Amino acid sequence: MHTPSAQFDPARLTQAIRNHHWLGRLSAAHQQRLAEQLPTDIQPAGSQREAASGVGHIHWLVEGRVDLLNGSGEVVIPLQAGDWFDGASAEGLDAVVGLAVTDSVWAVLDTETLSSIGAELPLLAHLFNSQSTRSSTQTRSSPTTDPALNLMTTPVRALIKRPPITLPPQTTIKEAAAVMRDKRVSSVLIVEQDHLFGLITDRDLRNRVIAAGMDTGRPIMDIATLAPMSIDVQNPAFDALLLMARHNIHHVPVLDGQRIAGMITATDLTEQHSTSAVYLAGEIYKQSGVEGLQAAAAKIKRLQQNLAGAEASAYSTGHIITAITDAITSRLLQLAELRLGPPPVDYVWVAAGSQARNEQTAKSDQDNCLVLDDRFDEATHGAYFRELAQFVCDGLDACGYIYCPGEMMAMTDTWRQPRRRWAEYFARWTGQPDPKALMLTCVFFDLRAVYGRHELLDGLRADVLNRTKGNSIFLAHMVGNALTHTPPLGMFKGISTIRSGEHKGKIDLKHTGIVPIVDLARVYALAGGDTAVNTHDRLTSAAAGGAISEQSARDLRDALEFLAFTRIQHQARQIRSGQAPDNFMDPDDISNFERTQLKDAFQVVQSLQSVLGQRYKM
């Protein structure tokens, strides 16, 4: 067993604290005290360190790389500098030792240290509550825990409960049913020479065999789902949740490279909390008409309430809520095709705005468009796609996604065009950036394929990025346009509320809080040719590419998370009181501490807007 070494260099520890995603938010004095007081342990490469001891503490990997190993010596979680874990989590994952891949440095945050951090930054209390500060009598389903955070920090590997149940393709349906009965499983994988061919579920036996009167002596390949979607063991469980919710599936094979590691189900995720989204998506795909979709969509507010009550992060809430919007959109398109027949040419339904960025809340309008194959002919095919778009946009409106006030929807002829016309649009907007062109670029640069032939959009976005990367004139105009959305700060840096009208005395959390950060991130993406669409991801990529410093990117991400989290909590309060959710919050509705944090977030945005304005002067 490795023996703890001498104290790590306090100067390097201070820098690591300053750069840490959470600890970097502490005051400089608090950071300095931590650097002087935290016990550290230098672990040479190749040595092992107990990982499952010290419940009630957080173990922080300051430098290096370490693999957490289970009792069988298998890698459970690879850790990098900045990661931390607690003893209880390690035990839950059956992790017993940490093997240093490189020379590494650990620090231990005990209960007293965590309490002092929580006292200075109460917003981090829910993070620590989901870590080691809980007593041993508390359960992992504590209402203060972010369920989606649990899913994002739990690897898919940890959800696998048993070795994979596999059968060769020539197995008969009757034999497969017997195996499923004896093994008490709801699905089996079809494997030949270690290669995954497909899977069958109890639903397949019910719907494709019994209901259809099929001969049970036929091979299982006749009823299988071929080339099923799969997920890697190293992916977070949150990715499995989104995969199931977006594609209406309840069984996902897990791969370790090319090797089949097992199977996870929606029930496995249910035990990890936060998966009502999977079942709501499943309910959506069962609907045969708009009325049924309306009833399902009405549950989105409750879903957001539940996530807000669990203090789920805005990042995870946005992804979950958007997954439901995608499901409703996809089902409407399926219903449209059932009514109108197969599409005469390929198309892709594309989400724009907050849906494209995976940043939706229960209060959203619709922004969408259609990109059609270049074989599209208006005289021959126009009526079909006009009816399809009208049906879907009307259906979305009926489900609570109101029509876009600017008519930026696929039901508008301008935004339902073949790919070549979209290429012309973007060439004109980036080549002649007048105010309208800039506004349209802001809307239609944030695009994500939802349903149909995704390739039609992929090439189009690549062409646009080639036009914008390094295009200083266009970017200067984009920055000027972005600076029209400014944080609500007065002359002396105090929060400035709306002065008149329906929302007098309130602040617009969306347009004067979140939108300015979205605009900044979009400029960074256009300047760097970055394909990311989500704002958080764009800021991370911008820092990696050198467009913005790591510290500034972290500040903007934290500001975005706080503002979006505050907006979600505000809307949850409105939903609980029977009001329609909106974006206008009275600052008196939050604590003095939260108002200070709100002001700090606005100042971060204002400062970085100024920097970008200086960089791209007209």
Coordinates of C-alpha atoms in Angstrom, one line a residue:
M1 CA 0.0 0.0 0.0
H2 CA 1.3 3.4 -0.9
T3 CA 2.4 5.6 2.0
P4 CA 1.3 9.3 2.0
S5 CA 4.1 11.6 1.0
A6 CA 5.2 15.0 2.0
Q7 CA 3.1 18.1 1.5
F8 CA 2.6 19.2 -2.1
D9 CA 3.9 22.6 -3.2
P10 CA 1.4 25.1 -1.9
A11 CA 1.9 27.4 -4.9
R12 CA 0.9 24.7 -7.4
L13 CA -2.0 23.7 -5.2
T14 CA -3.2 27.4 -5.1
Q15 CA -3.1 27.4 -8.9
A16 CA -5.0 24.1 -9.1
I17 CA -7.7 25.5 -6.7
R18 CA -8.0 28.7 -8.8
N19 CA -8.4 26.7 -12.0
H20 CA -10.9 24.2 -10.5
H21 CA -14.5 24.4 -11.9
W22 CA -16.0 24.7 -8.4
L23 CA -13.2 25.7 -6.0
G24 CA -12.2 28.6 -8.3
R25 CA -15.5 30.3 -7.3
L26 CA -14.3 30.8 -3.7
S27 CA -12.8 34.1 -2.6
A28 CA -9.0 34.5 -3.0
A29 CA -8.5 34.4 0.8
H30 CA -10.5 31.2 1.1
Q31 CA -8.5 29.6 -1.8
Q32 CA -5.3 30.6 0.0
R33 CA -6.4 29.0 3.2
L34 CA -7.3 25.8 1.4
A35 CA -3.9 25.7 -0.3
E36 CA -2.2 26.0 3.1
Q37 CA -4.4 23.5 5.0
L38 CA -5.5 20.7 2.6
P39 CA -3.6 17.5 3.2
T40 CA -2.1 16.2 0.0
D41 CA -0.6 12.9 -1.1
I42 CA 1.9 12.5 -4.0
Q43 CA 1.3 9.1 -5.7
P44 CA 4.0 7.8 -8.0
A45 CA 3.0 6.2 -11.3
G46 CA 2.2 2.5 -11.0
S47 CA 1.4 2.7 -7.3
Q48 CA -2.0 1.9 -5.8
R49 CA -4.0 3.9 -3.3
E50 CA -7.1 2.9 -1.3
A51 CA -10.1 4.5 -2.9
A52 CA -13.1 3.2 -0.9
S53 CA -12.1 4.5 2.5
G54 CA -12.9 7.9 4.0
V55 CA -16.7 8.1 3.7
G56 CA -17.6 11.7 4.6
H57 CA -14.6 13.1 2.6
I58 CA -14.1 14.1 -1.0
H59 CA -10.9 12.9 -2.7
W60 CA -9.7 15.4 -5.3
L61 CA -7.2 14.4 -8.0
V62 CA -5.2 17.6 -8.2
E63 CA -2.7 16.5 -10.9
G64 CA -2.1 13.4 -13.0
R65 CA -4.3 10.4 -14.1
V66 CA -5.6 7.6 -12.0
D67 CA -7.8 4.6 -12.8
L68 CA -10.3 3.4 -10.2
L69 CA -10.2 -0.4 -10.1
N70 CA -12.8 -2.9 -8.8
G71 CA -12.0 -6.0 -6.9
S72 CA -11.3 -7.9 -10.1
G73 CA -8.7 -5.3 -11.2
E74 CA -11.0 -3.9 -13.9
V75 CA -11.0 -0.2 -14.6
V76 CA -14.3 1.2 -13.3
I77 CA -13.7 5.0 -13.8
P78 CA -10.7 6.7 -15.4
L79 CA -10.0 10.0 -13.4
Q80 CA -8.2 13.0 -14.8
A81 CA -6.9 16.1 -13.0
G82 CA -9.8 18.1 -11.5
D83 CA -12.0 15.0 -10.9
W84 CA -13.1 14.1 -7.4
F85 CA -15.1 11.3 -5.8
D86 CA -16.2 10.3 -2.3
G87 CA -15.8 7.0 -0.5
A88 CA -19.5 6.2 -0.6
S89 CA -19.6 6.6 -4.4
A90 CA -16.5 4.4 -4.7
E91 CA -18.1 1.7 -2.6
G92 CA -21.3 1.9 -4.7
L93 CA -19.2 1.2 -7.8
D94 CA -17.3 -1.6 -6.1
A95 CA -14.1 0.4 -6.6
V96 CA -11.4 -0.4 -4.0
V97 CA -8.1 1.0 -5.3
G98 CA -6.8 3.8 -7.4
L99 CA -3.9 2.9 -9.8
A100 CA -1.8 5.9 -10.8
V101 CA -1.3 6.0 -14.5
T102 CA 1.1 8.9 -14.2
D103 CA 2.7 10.6 -11.2
S104 CA -0.4 12.0 -9.4
V105 CA -1.3 14.3 -6.6
W106 CA -4.4 13.9 -4.3
A107 CA -6.0 16.3 -1.8
V108 CA -8.7 15.4 0.7
L109 CA -11.6 17.7 1.6
D110 CA -13.0 16.6 4.9
T111 CA -16.4 17.4 6.4
E112 CA -15.2 20.6 8.1
T113 CA -13.6 21.9 4.9
L114 CA -16.7 21.1 2.8
S115 CA -18.9 22.9 5.4
S116 CA -16.7 26.0 5.2
I117 CA -17.0 26.0 1.4
G118 CA -20.8 25.6 1.6
A119 CA -21.0 28.5 4.0
E120 CA -19.3 30.8 1.5
L121 CA -21.0 29.4 -1.5
P122 CA -24.5 28.0 -0.6
L123 CA -25.2 27.3 -4.2
L124 CA -22.7 24.5 -4.0
A125 CA -24.5 22.9 -1.1
H126 CA -26.5 20.6 -3.4
L127 CA -23.3 19.4 -5.1
F128 CA -21.8 18.4 -1.7
N129 CA -25.1 17.0 -0.6
S130 CA -24.9 14.6 -3.5
Q131 CA -21.3 13.8 -2.5
S132 CA -19.8 13.0 0.9
T133 CA -21.3 15.5 3.2
R134 CA -24.4 13.3 3.7
S135 CA -24.4 11.1 6.7
S136 CA -24.3 7.4 6.3
T137 CA -28.0 7.2 7.2
Q138 CA -29.0 9.3 4.2
T139 CA -30.0 7.6 1.0
R140 CA -28.8 8.4 -2.5
S141 CA -32.3 9.4 -3.5
S142 CA -32.2 12.4 -1.2
P143 CA -34.4 15.2 -2.6
T144 CA -31.4 17.5 -2.6
T145 CA -29.6 15.4 -5.1
D146 CA -29.5 16.3 -8.8
P147 CA -30.8 13.1 -10.4
A148 CA -29.4 14.0 -13.8
L149 CA -26.1 14.9 -12.1
N150 CA -26.0 11.3 -10.7
L151 CA -26.6 10.0 -14.2
M152 CA -23.9 12.2 -15.7
T153 CA -21.3 11.0 -13.1
T154 CA -22.4 7.4 -13.1
P155 CA -20.8 5.3 -15.9
V156 CA -23.0 3.0 -18.0
R157 CA -20.7 0.2 -16.7
A158 CA -22.1 0.6 -13.2
L159 CA -25.6 -0.1 -14.4
I160 CA -24.8 -3.6 -15.8
K161 CA -26.2 -6.1 -13.4
R162 CA -25.3 -9.4 -15.1
P163 CA -23.3 -10.9 -18.0
P164 CA -24.9 -10.5 -21.4
I165 CA -27.5 -13.1 -22.3
T166 CA -26.7 -14.0 -25.9
L167 CA -28.0 -16.4 -28.5
P168 CA -26.8 -17.4 -32.1
P169 CA -28.9 -16.2 -35.0
Q170 CA -30.2 -19.7 -35.9
T171 CA -31.9 -20.1 -32.5
T172 CA -35.6 -20.6 -32.8
I173 CA -38.2 -18.2 -31.4
K174 CA -39.4 -21.0 -29.0
E175 CA -35.9 -21.7 -27.7
A176 CA -35.3 -18.0 -27.2
A177 CA -38.5 -17.6 -25.2
A178 CA -37.5 -20.5 -23.0
V179 CA -34.1 -18.9 -22.3
M180 CA -35.7 -15.5 -21.5
R181 CA -38.1 -17.3 -19.1
D182 CA -35.4 -19.3 -17.4
K183 CA -33.0 -16.4 -17.1
R184 CA -35.8 -14.0 -16.1
V185 CA -34.8 -11.4 -18.6
S186 CA -36.9 -9.2 -20.9
S187 CA -34.4 -9.3 -23.8
V188 CA -31.5 -11.2 -25.3
L189 CA -28.7 -10.2 -27.7
I190 CA -28.2 -12.1 -31.0
V191 CA -24.4 -12.7 -31.4
E192 CA -22.3 -14.6 -33.9
Q193 CA -18.5 -14.8 -33.5
D194 CA -18.6 -12.0 -30.9
H195 CA -20.4 -9.7 -33.3
L196 CA -23.7 -8.1 -32.3
F197 CA -26.3 -8.7 -35.0
G198 CA -29.5 -7.7 -33.2
L199 CA -31.7 -8.1 -30.2
I200 CA -35.2 -9.3 -29.3
T201 CA -37.4 -8.3 -26.4
D202 CA -40.5 -9.6 -24.7
R203 CA -42.4 -7.0 -26.7
D204 CA -41.2 -8.5 -29.9
L205 CA -42.5 -11.9 -28.8
R206 CA -45.8 -10.4 -27.9
N207 CA -46.3 -8.2 -31.0
R208 CA -44.4 -10.0 -33.7
V209 CA -45.0 -13.6 -32.8
I210 CA -48.1 -14.2 -30.6
A211 CA -50.3 -11.4 -32.0
A212 CA -49.2 -12.2 -35.6
G213 CA -49.6 -16.0 -35.2
M214 CA -46.0 -16.6 -36.3
D215 CA -44.5 -20.1 -36.3
T216 CA -42.3 -20.3 -33.2
G217 CA -40.0 -22.7 -35.0
R218 CA -38.7 -19.8 -37.2
P219 CA -35.3 -18.3 -36.3
I220 CA -35.1 -15.3 -34.0
M221 CA -33.6 -13.1 -36.8
D222 CA -37.1 -13.0 -38.3
I223 CA -38.4 -10.9 -35.4
A224 CA -35.2 -9.2 -34.3
T225 CA -34.3 -5.5 -34.2
L226 CA -31.2 -5.6 -36.4
A227 CA -28.1 -3.4 -35.9
P228 CA -29.6 -2.0 -32.6
M229 CA -28.4 1.3 -31.2
S230 CA -25.7 0.7 -28.5
I231 CA -23.7 2.6 -26.0
D232 CA -20.1 2.3 -24.7
V233 CA -19.4 1.3 -21.1
Q234 CA -17.4 4.5 -20.5
N235 CA -20.3 6.8 -21.4
P236 CA -22.3 8.5 -18.6
A237 CA -25.6 6.9 -17.8
F238 CA -27.2 10.3 -18.8
D239 CA -26.3 9.5 -22.4
A240 CA -28.2 6.3 -22.2
L241 CA -31.2 8.2 -20.8
L242 CA -31.2 10.6 -23.7
L243 CA -30.7 7.7 -26.2
M244 CA -33.8 5.9 -24.9
A245 CA -35.9 9.1 -24.7
R246 CA -35.0 10.4 -28.1
H247 CA -35.5 7.0 -29.9
N248 CA -38.3 5.5 -27.8
I249 CA -36.3 2.4 -26.9
H250 CA -36.2 0.6 -23.6
H251 CA -33.2 -1.8 -24.1
V252 CA -29.7 -0.7 -25.1
P253 CA -26.8 -3.1 -25.6
V254 CA -23.5 -2.0 -23.9
L255 CA -20.2 -2.4 -25.7
D256 CA -16.7 -2.3 -24.3
G257 CA -14.9 -1.4 -27.5
Q258 CA -16.2 -4.1 -29.9
R259 CA -16.8 -6.6 -27.0
I260 CA -20.4 -7.0 -25.8
A261 CA -20.4 -6.1 -22.1
G262 CA -24.1 -6.4 -21.3
M263 CA -27.6 -4.8 -21.6
I264 CA -29.2 -1.9 -19.7
T265 CA -32.9 -1.2 -19.6
A266 CA -35.1 1.8 -18.8
T267 CA -35.8 0.0 -15.4
D268 CA -32.1 0.1 -14.7
L269 CA -32.2 3.9 -15.2
T270 CA -35.4 4.2 -13.1
E271 CA -33.4 2.9 -10.1
Q272 CA -31.0 5.8 -10.7
H273 CA -33.9 8.3 -10.6
S274 CA -34.8 11.0 -13.2
T275 CA -36.1 8.7 -16.0
S276 CA -39.7 9.8 -16.2
A277 CA -38.5 11.3 -19.5
V278 CA -38.0 7.8 -20.9
Y279 CA -41.5 6.8 -20.1
L280 CA -43.0 10.1 -21.2
A281 CA -41.2 9.7 -24.6
G282 CA -42.6 6.2 -24.8
E283 CA -46.1 7.5 -24.1
I284 CA -45.6 10.1 -26.9
Y285 CA -44.8 7.5 -29.5
K286 CA -47.9 5.5 -28.7
Q287 CA -50.2 8.4 -29.6
S288 CA -52.3 8.2 -32.8
G289 CA -53.4 11.8 -32.9
V290 CA -52.7 15.3 -31.9
E291 CA -55.1 15.2 -28.9
G292 CA -53.1 12.4 -27.3
L293 CA -49.9 14.3 -27.9
Q294 CA -51.5 17.3 -26.2
A295 CA -52.2 15.3 -23.1
A296 CA -48.6 14.0 -23.0
A297 CA -47.1 17.4 -23.6
A298 CA -49.1 18.7 -20.6
K299 CA -46.9 16.6 -18.4
I300 CA -43.7 18.5 -19.4
K301 CA -44.4 21.2 -16.8
R302 CA -44.6 18.5 -14.1
L303 CA -41.4 17.0 -15.4
Q304 CA -39.6 20.4 -15.1
Q305 CA -41.1 20.8 -11.6
N306 CA -39.7 17.5 -10.6
L307 CA -36.3 18.4 -12.0
A308 CA -36.3 21.8 -10.3
G309 CA -37.4 20.2 -7.0
A310 CA -34.4 17.9 -7.2
E311 CA -32.2 20.9 -8.0
A312 CA -31.1 19.4 -11.3
S313 CA -28.6 21.5 -13.2
A314 CA -29.9 23.8 -16.0
Y315 CA -27.6 21.9 -18.4
S316 CA -29.2 18.5 -17.7
T317 CA -32.7 19.9 -17.4
G318 CA -32.4 21.5 -20.9
H319 CA -31.3 18.3 -22.5
I320 CA -34.1 16.3 -20.8
I321 CA -36.9 18.8 -21.7
T322 CA -35.6 19.1 -25.3
A323 CA -35.6 15.3 -25.7
I324 CA -39.3 15.4 -25.1
T325 CA -39.8 18.2 -27.6
D326 CA -37.9 16.1 -30.1
A327 CA -40.1 13.1 -29.4
I328 CA -43.3 15.1 -29.9
T329 CA -41.9 16.6 -33.2
S330 CA -40.8 13.2 -34.5
R331 CA -44.2 11.6 -33.7
L332 CA -46.0 14.5 -35.4
L333 CA -43.9 13.8 -38.5
Q334 CA -44.6 10.1 -38.4
L335 CA -48.4 10.9 -38.1
A336 CA -48.1 13.3 -41.0
E337 CA -46.4 10.6 -43.2
L338 CA -49.2 8.2 -42.3
R339 CA -51.7 10.7 -43.5
L340 CA -49.9 11.8 -46.6
G341 CA -48.0 8.7 -47.6
P342 CA -44.2 8.3 -48.0
P343 CA -42.3 11.5 -48.8
P344 CA -41.6 11.9 -52.5
V345 CA -38.0 13.0 -51.9
D346 CA -35.7 12.9 -48.8
Y347 CA -35.9 15.6 -46.3
V348 CA -34.7 16.5 -42.8
W349 CA -36.8 18.4 -40.2
V350 CA -34.4 20.8 -38.4
A351 CA -34.8 22.5 -35.0
A352 CA -33.5 26.0 -34.6
G353 CA -33.0 28.2 -31.5
S354 CA -33.2 26.7 -28.0
Q355 CA -34.4 23.3 -29.2
A356 CA -31.4 23.0 -31.5
R357 CA -29.1 24.0 -28.5
N358 CA -30.8 21.5 -26.1
E359 CA -31.6 24.4 -23.9
Q360 CA -35.4 24.3 -23.7
T361 CA -37.6 24.9 -20.7
A362 CA -41.4 24.4 -20.3
K363 CA -41.8 27.9 -21.8
S364 CA -40.8 27.7 -25.4
D365 CA -42.1 28.7 -28.8
Q366 CA -41.1 26.8 -32.0
D367 CA -38.3 27.6 -34.4
N368 CA -37.9 25.1 -37.2
C369 CA -37.3 24.6 -40.9
L370 CA -37.2 21.9 -43.6
V371 CA -34.1 21.1 -45.7
L372 CA -35.2 19.1 -48.8
D373 CA -33.2 17.0 -51.2
D374 CA -32.1 18.9 -54.3
R375 CA -34.3 16.6 -56.4
F376 CA -37.2 18.6 -55.0
D377 CA -39.5 20.1 -57.6
E378 CA -42.1 22.6 -56.4
A379 CA -44.7 21.8 -59.0
T380 CA -44.5 18.0 -58.3
H381 CA -43.6 17.9 -54.6
G382 CA -44.6 21.3 -53.2
A383 CA -48.1 20.4 -52.0
Y384 CA -46.9 17.3 -50.0
F385 CA -44.3 19.2 -48.0
R386 CA -46.6 22.2 -47.5
E387 CA -49.2 20.0 -45.9
L388 CA -46.6 18.1 -43.9
A389 CA -45.1 21.3 -42.4
Q390 CA -48.5 22.8 -41.7
F391 CA -49.6 19.6 -39.9
V392 CA -46.5 19.5 -37.7
C393 CA -46.4 23.2 -36.9
D394 CA -50.1 23.2 -36.1
G395 CA -49.6 20.2 -33.9
L396 CA -46.6 21.7 -32.0
D397 CA -48.7 24.8 -31.4
A398 CA -51.5 22.7 -30.0
C399 CA -49.0 21.0 -27.7
G400 CA -47.9 24.3 -26.2
Y401 CA -45.1 25.3 -28.5
I402 CA -46.6 28.5 -29.8
Y403 CA -46.0 29.7 -33.4
C404 CA -42.8 31.7 -33.8
P405 CA -43.8 35.4 -33.9
G406 CA -41.3 36.0 -36.7
E407 CA -42.8 33.0 -38.7
M408 CA -39.5 31.2 -38.7
M409 CA -41.1 27.8 -39.2
A410 CA -41.2 25.1 -41.8
M411 CA -44.8 26.1 -42.6
T412 CA -43.5 29.3 -44.0
D413 CA -42.5 28.8 -47.7
T414 CA -39.2 30.7 -47.3
W415 CA -38.0 28.2 -44.7
R416 CA -39.0 25.0 -46.6
Q417 CA -36.4 24.8 -49.3
P418 CA -34.0 22.4 -51.1
R419 CA -30.5 22.2 -49.8
R420 CA -29.1 24.3 -52.7
R421 CA -31.4 27.2 -51.8
W422 CA -30.3 27.0 -48.1
A423 CA -26.7 27.2 -49.3
E424 CA -27.6 30.4 -51.3
Y425 CA -29.3 31.9 -48.2
F426 CA -26.2 31.4 -46.0
A427 CA -23.8 32.7 -48.8
R428 CA -25.9 35.8 -49.0
W429 CA -26.2 36.4 -45.3
T430 CA -22.5 35.9 -44.6
G431 CA -21.4 37.9 -47.7
Q432 CA -23.8 40.9 -47.1
P433 CA -24.3 41.1 -43.3
D434 CA -27.1 43.7 -43.1
P435 CA -29.2 43.7 -39.9
K436 CA -31.8 41.3 -41.2
A437 CA -29.1 38.9 -42.5
L438 CA -27.4 39.0 -39.0
M439 CA -30.7 38.2 -37.3
L440 CA -31.4 35.3 -39.6
T441 CA -27.8 34.0 -39.1
C442 CA -28.4 34.0 -35.4
V443 CA -31.5 31.9 -35.7
F444 CA -30.4 29.6 -38.5
F445 CA -26.8 29.0 -37.4
D446 CA -28.2 27.2 -34.3
L447 CA -29.5 24.2 -36.2
R448 CA -29.9 20.5 -35.3
A449 CA -31.4 17.6 -37.3
V450 CA -34.4 16.0 -35.5
Y451 CA -36.0 13.7 -38.0
G452 CA -35.2 12.5 -41.5
R453 CA -31.9 12.4 -43.6
H454 CA -29.4 14.1 -41.2
E455 CA -26.8 14.2 -44.0
L456 CA -28.7 17.0 -45.7
L457 CA -27.9 19.3 -42.8
D458 CA -24.4 18.1 -42.0
G459 CA -22.8 19.2 -45.2
L460 CA -24.7 22.5 -45.2
R461 CA -23.4 23.5 -41.7
A462 CA -19.9 22.6 -42.7
D463 CA -20.1 24.9 -45.7
V464 CA -21.4 27.7 -43.5
L465 CA -18.5 27.3 -41.0
N466 CA -16.0 27.4 -43.8
R467 CA -17.5 30.8 -44.8
T468 CA -17.5 32.3 -41.3
K469 CA -14.2 31.0 -39.9
G470 CA -11.7 34.0 -39.9
N471 CA -14.2 36.2 -41.7
S472 CA -13.4 39.3 -39.7
I473 CA -15.8 41.7 -41.4
F474 CA -18.8 39.3 -41.0
L475 CA -17.7 38.6 -37.4
A476 CA -17.5 42.3 -36.5
H477 CA -21.1 42.7 -37.7
M478 CA -22.1 39.7 -35.7
V479 CA -20.5 41.1 -32.5
G480 CA -22.2 44.4 -33.1
N481 CA -25.5 42.6 -33.4
A482 CA -24.8 40.6 -30.2
L483 CA -24.0 43.7 -28.2
T484 CA -27.6 44.9 -28.7
H485 CA -28.5 42.4 -25.9
T486 CA -26.9 43.7 -22.7
P487 CA -27.3 42.7 -19.1
P488 CA -29.6 44.8 -16.9
L489 CA -27.0 46.7 -15.0
G490 CA -27.3 50.4 -14.0
M491 CA -24.7 53.1 -13.9
F492 CA -23.3 51.9 -10.6
K493 CA -23.4 48.2 -11.5
G494 CA -26.7 47.6 -9.7
I495 CA -29.5 45.5 -11.2
S496 CA -31.7 47.6 -13.3
T497 CA -35.3 46.4 -13.6
I498 CA -37.9 47.1 -16.3
R499 CA -39.2 50.6 -15.8
S500 CA -42.7 50.5 -17.3
G501 CA -45.4 48.2 -18.8
E502 CA -46.7 44.8 -17.8
H503 CA -43.3 43.6 -16.4
K504 CA -42.4 46.8 -14.5
G505 CA -40.0 46.1 -11.6
K506 CA -38.8 42.8 -13.1
I507 CA -35.9 41.5 -15.1
D508 CA -36.0 39.5 -18.3
L509 CA -33.9 36.4 -17.4
K510 CA -33.9 35.2 -21.0
H511 CA -33.3 38.2 -23.2
T512 CA -31.0 40.2 -20.9
G513 CA -29.4 37.3 -19.1
I514 CA -29.2 34.1 -21.1
V515 CA -29.3 35.4 -24.7
P516 CA -26.2 37.6 -24.3
I517 CA -24.2 34.5 -23.3
V518 CA -25.7 32.5 -26.2
D519 CA -24.7 35.3 -28.6
L520 CA -21.1 35.4 -27.3
A521 CA -20.8 31.6 -27.6
R522 CA -22.2 31.7 -31.1
V523 CA -19.6 34.3 -32.2
Y524 CA -16.8 32.1 -30.8
A525 CA -18.2 29.1 -32.7
L526 CA -18.5 31.0 -36.0
A527 CA -15.0 32.5 -35.6
G528 CA -13.4 29.1 -34.8
G529 CA -15.4 27.0 -37.2
D530 CA -16.8 24.9 -34.3
T531 CA -19.6 22.5 -35.0
A532 CA -21.0 22.5 -31.4
V533 CA -24.5 23.9 -31.0
N534 CA -25.1 23.8 -27.2
T535 CA -23.9 27.0 -25.6
H536 CA -22.0 25.3 -22.8
D537 CA -20.3 23.1 -25.3
R538 CA -19.4 26.0 -27.5
L539 CA -17.7 27.8 -24.6
T540 CA -15.7 24.7 -23.8
S541 CA -14.6 24.4 -27.4
A542 CA -13.8 28.1 -27.6
A543 CA -11.4 27.7 -24.6
A544 CA -9.8 24.6 -26.1
G545 CA -9.2 26.5 -29.4
G546 CA -7.8 29.6 -27.7
A547 CA -10.6 32.0 -28.7
I548 CA -11.1 32.7 -25.0
S549 CA -9.2 32.0 -21.9
E550 CA -10.0 28.9 -19.7
Q551 CA -10.9 31.2 -16.8
S552 CA -13.2 33.4 -19.0
A553 CA -14.9 30.4 -20.5
R554 CA -15.4 28.9 -17.0
D555 CA -16.9 32.3 -15.8
L556 CA -19.3 32.4 -18.7
R557 CA -20.4 28.7 -18.2
D558 CA -21.0 29.4 -14.5
A559 CA -22.9 32.5 -15.3
L560 CA -25.0 30.7 -17.8
E561 CA -25.7 27.8 -15.4
F562 CA -26.7 30.2 -12.6
L563 CA -29.0 32.3 -14.8
A564 CA -30.6 29.3 -16.5
F565 CA -31.0 27.5 -13.1
T566 CA -32.6 30.7 -11.6
R567 CA -35.0 30.9 -14.6
I568 CA -36.0 27.2 -14.2
Q569 CA -36.6 27.7 -10.5
H570 CA -38.6 30.8 -11.2
Q571 CA -40.8 29.0 -13.7
A572 CA -41.3 26.1 -11.3
R573 CA -42.6 28.5 -8.7
Q574 CA -45.0 29.9 -11.2
I575 CA -46.2 26.4 -12.2
R576 CA -46.8 25.4 -8.6
S577 CA -48.9 28.5 -8.0
G578 CA -51.0 27.9 -11.2
Q579 CA -49.4 30.6 -13.3
A580 CA -48.2 30.3 -16.9
P581 CA -44.4 30.2 -16.8
D582 CA -42.5 33.1 -18.2
N583 CA -39.0 34.7 -18.1
F584 CA -39.8 37.8 -16.0
M585 CA -38.6 37.6 -12.4
D586 CA -38.9 40.1 -9.6
P587 CA -35.5 40.3 -7.9
D588 CA -37.3 40.4 -4.5
D589 CA -38.4 36.8 -5.1
I590 CA -34.8 35.6 -4.5
S591 CA -32.5 35.9 -1.5
N592 CA -29.9 38.7 -1.0
F593 CA -27.2 36.2 -1.7
E594 CA -28.8 35.1 -5.0
R595 CA -29.2 38.8 -6.0
T596 CA -25.5 39.3 -5.4
Q597 CA -24.8 36.2 -7.5
L598 CA -27.1 37.5 -10.2
K599 CA -25.3 40.8 -10.3
D600 CA -21.9 39.0 -10.5
A601 CA -23.2 36.9 -13.4
F602 CA -24.4 40.0 -15.3
Q603 CA -21.0 41.7 -14.7
V604 CA -19.1 38.7 -16.1
V605 CA -21.2 38.9 -19.3
Q606 CA -20.8 42.7 -19.6
S607 CA -17.0 42.4 -19.2
L608 CA -16.6 39.7 -21.9
Q609 CA -19.0 41.6 -24.2
S610 CA -16.6 44.6 -23.9
V611 CA -13.6 42.4 -24.6
L612 CA -15.2 40.9 -27.8
G613 CA -16.3 44.4 -28.9
Q614 CA -12.7 45.6 -28.7
R615 CA -11.4 42.6 -30.6
Y616 CA -13.9 43.1 -33.5
K617 CA -14.1 46.8 -34.0
M618 CA -15.9 48.0 -37.1

